Coordinates of C-alpha atoms in Angstrom, one line a residue:
X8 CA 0.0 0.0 0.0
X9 CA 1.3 3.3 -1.2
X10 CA 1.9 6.2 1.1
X11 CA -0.2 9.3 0.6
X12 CA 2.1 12.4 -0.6
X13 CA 2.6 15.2 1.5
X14 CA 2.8 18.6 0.4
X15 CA 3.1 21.4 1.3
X16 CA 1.3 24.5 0.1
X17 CA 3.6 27.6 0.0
X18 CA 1.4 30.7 -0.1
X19 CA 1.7 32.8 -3.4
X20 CA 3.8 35.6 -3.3
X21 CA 1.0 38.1 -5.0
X22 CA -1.8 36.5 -3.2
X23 CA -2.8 39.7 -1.1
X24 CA -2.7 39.1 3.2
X25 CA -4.4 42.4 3.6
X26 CA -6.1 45.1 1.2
X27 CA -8.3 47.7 2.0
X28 CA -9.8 50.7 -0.4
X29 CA -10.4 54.0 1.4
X30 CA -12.8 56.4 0.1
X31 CA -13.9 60.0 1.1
X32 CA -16.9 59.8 3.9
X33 CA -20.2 62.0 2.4
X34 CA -23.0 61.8 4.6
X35 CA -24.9 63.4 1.8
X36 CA -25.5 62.0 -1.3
X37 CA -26.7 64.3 -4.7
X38 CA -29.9 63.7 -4.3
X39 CA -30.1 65.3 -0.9
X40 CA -27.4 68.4 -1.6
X41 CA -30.3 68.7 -4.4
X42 CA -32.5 68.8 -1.5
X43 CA -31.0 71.3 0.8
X44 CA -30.9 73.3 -2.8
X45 CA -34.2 73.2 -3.8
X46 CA -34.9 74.4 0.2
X47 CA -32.3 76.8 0.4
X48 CA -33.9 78.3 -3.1
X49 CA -37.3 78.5 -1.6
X50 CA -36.3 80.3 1.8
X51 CA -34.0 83.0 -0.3
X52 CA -37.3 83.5 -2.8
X53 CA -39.3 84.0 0.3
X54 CA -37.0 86.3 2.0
X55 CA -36.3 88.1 -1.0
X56 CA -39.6 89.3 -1.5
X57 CA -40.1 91.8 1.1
X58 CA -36.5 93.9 -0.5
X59 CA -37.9 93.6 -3.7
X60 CA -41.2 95.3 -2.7
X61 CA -39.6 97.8 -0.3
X62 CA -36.7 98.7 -3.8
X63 CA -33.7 97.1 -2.2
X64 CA -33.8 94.5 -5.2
X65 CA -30.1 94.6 -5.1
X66 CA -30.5 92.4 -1.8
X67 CA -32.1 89.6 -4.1
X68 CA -29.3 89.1 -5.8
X69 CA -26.9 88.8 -3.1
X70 CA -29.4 86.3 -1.4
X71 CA -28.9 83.9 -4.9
X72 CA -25.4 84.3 -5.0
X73 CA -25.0 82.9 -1.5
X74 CA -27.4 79.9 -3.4
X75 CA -24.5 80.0 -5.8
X76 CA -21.7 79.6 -3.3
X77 CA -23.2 77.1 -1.7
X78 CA -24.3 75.1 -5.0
X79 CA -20.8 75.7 -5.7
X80 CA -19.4 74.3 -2.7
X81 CA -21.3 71.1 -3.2
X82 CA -20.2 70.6 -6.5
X83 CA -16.6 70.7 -5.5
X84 CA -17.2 68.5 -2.5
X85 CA -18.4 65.6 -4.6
X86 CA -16.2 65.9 -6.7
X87 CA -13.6 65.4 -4.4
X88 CA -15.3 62.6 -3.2
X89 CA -14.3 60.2 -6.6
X90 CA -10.9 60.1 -5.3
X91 CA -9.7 56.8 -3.6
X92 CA -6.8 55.2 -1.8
X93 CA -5.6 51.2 -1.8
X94 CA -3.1 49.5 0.0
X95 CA -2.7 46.2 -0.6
X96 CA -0.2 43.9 1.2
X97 CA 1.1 40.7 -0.1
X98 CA 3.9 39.1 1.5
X99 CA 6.6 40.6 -0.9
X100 CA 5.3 43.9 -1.6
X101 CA 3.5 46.7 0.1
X102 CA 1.2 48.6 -2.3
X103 CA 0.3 52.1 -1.5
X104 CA -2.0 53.3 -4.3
X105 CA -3.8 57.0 -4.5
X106 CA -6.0 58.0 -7.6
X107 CA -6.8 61.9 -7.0
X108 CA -10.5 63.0 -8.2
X109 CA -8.8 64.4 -11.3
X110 CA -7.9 60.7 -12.2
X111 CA -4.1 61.3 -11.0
X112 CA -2.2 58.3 -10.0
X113 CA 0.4 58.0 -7.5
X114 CA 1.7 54.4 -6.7
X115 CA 4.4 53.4 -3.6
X116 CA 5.8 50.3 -3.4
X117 CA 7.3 49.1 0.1
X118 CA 9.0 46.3 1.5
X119 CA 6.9 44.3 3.9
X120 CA 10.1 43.7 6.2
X121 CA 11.4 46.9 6.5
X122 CA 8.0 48.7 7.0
X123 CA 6.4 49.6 10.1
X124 CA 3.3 51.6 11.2
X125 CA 3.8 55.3 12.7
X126 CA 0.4 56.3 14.8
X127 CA 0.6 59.6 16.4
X128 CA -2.0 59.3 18.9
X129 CA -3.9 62.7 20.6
X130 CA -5.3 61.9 24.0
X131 CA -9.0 63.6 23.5
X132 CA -9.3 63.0 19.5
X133 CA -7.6 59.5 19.1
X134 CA -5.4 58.5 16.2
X135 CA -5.1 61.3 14.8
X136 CA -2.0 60.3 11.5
X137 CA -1.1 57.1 10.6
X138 CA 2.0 56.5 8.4
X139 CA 4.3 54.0 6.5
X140 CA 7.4 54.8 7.5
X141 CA 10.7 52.6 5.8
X142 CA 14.1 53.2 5.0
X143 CA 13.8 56.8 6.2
X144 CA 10.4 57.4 4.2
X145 CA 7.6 58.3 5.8
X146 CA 4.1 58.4 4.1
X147 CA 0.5 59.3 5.9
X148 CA -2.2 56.7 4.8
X149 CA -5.8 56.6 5.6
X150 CA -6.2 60.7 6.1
X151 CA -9.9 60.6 4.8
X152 CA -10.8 58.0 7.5
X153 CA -12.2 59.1 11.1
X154 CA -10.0 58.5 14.4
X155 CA -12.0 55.3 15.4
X156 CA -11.9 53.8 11.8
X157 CA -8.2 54.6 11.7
X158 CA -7.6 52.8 14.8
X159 CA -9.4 50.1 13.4
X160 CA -7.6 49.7 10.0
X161 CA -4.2 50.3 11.8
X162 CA -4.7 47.8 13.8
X163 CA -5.9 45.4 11.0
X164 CA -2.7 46.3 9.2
X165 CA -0.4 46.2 11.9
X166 CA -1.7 42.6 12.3
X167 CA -1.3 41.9 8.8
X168 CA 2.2 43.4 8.3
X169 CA 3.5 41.3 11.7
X170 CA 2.0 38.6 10.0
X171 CA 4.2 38.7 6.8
X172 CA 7.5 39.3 9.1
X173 CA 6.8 36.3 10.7
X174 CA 6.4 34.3 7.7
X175 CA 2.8 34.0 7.5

């Protein structure tokens, strides 16, 4: 009777141990900025009125370009909320990948084993900057990410990059 083989199953180099893809929080979305718009229209029409009848039309108009500004200010805000940043950790590489909202591309490349996390912590706010810091490089990651949710992902990666110095 024939002895069953044994392998062993070396884990592929580019499999990834860890990725993550952080984008811009918005707790409004366009149809609600829309919204607020539409709103914000209505209350300027109505307070508008009374100017216009008393001759201080020129008060109207400041009224809509505040409407402006703050369509404005919208617009740019979700704009800047296409942009997005990966990291991606396999255990030969260390992927740092930003893509701006203009579709601008930035790519970092680290080596696992000579990269380690750099949290500067406040003591009311939390983790307040997180970077990759390696062979005198240092890079801040997750900056569009709250306090709590960057504790949270630097503690996932920390786990993930001890992981890959240990061999897996």
């Amino acid at each position: 009777m024939a002895e069953p083989e044994t392998t062993t199953t070396i884990a592929d180099p580019q499999r990834p141990v860890f990725a993550a893809t952080i984008t811009p929080h918005r707790s409004m979305n366009p149809s609600g900025a829309r919204l607020v718009l539409i709103l914000c229209c209505l209350a300027v029409v109505g307070a508008s009125i009374p100017f216009i009848v008393l001759g201080a039309w020129p008060v109207a108009g400041f009224l809509g370009l505040d409407i402006v500004a703050l369509a404005i200010a919208f617009r740019a805000s979700f704009r800047s909320a296409k942009s997005v940043e990966e990291v991606v950790l396999t255990p030969i590489d260390l992927l740092l990948r930003r893509i701006s909202h203009r579709g601008e591309r930035e790519e970092r490349r680290f080596n696992p084993l000579w990269t380690k996390l750099d949290r500067e912590h406040d003591e009311d706010y939390g983790l307040m900057k997180l970077a990759l810091v390696s062979r005198g490089e240092r890079v801040v990651i997750a900056r569009e990410l709250s306090p709590p949710e960057r504790e949270s992902f630097a503690d996932a990666l920390g786990e993930a990059l001890a992981k890959v110095k240990r061999g897996m």
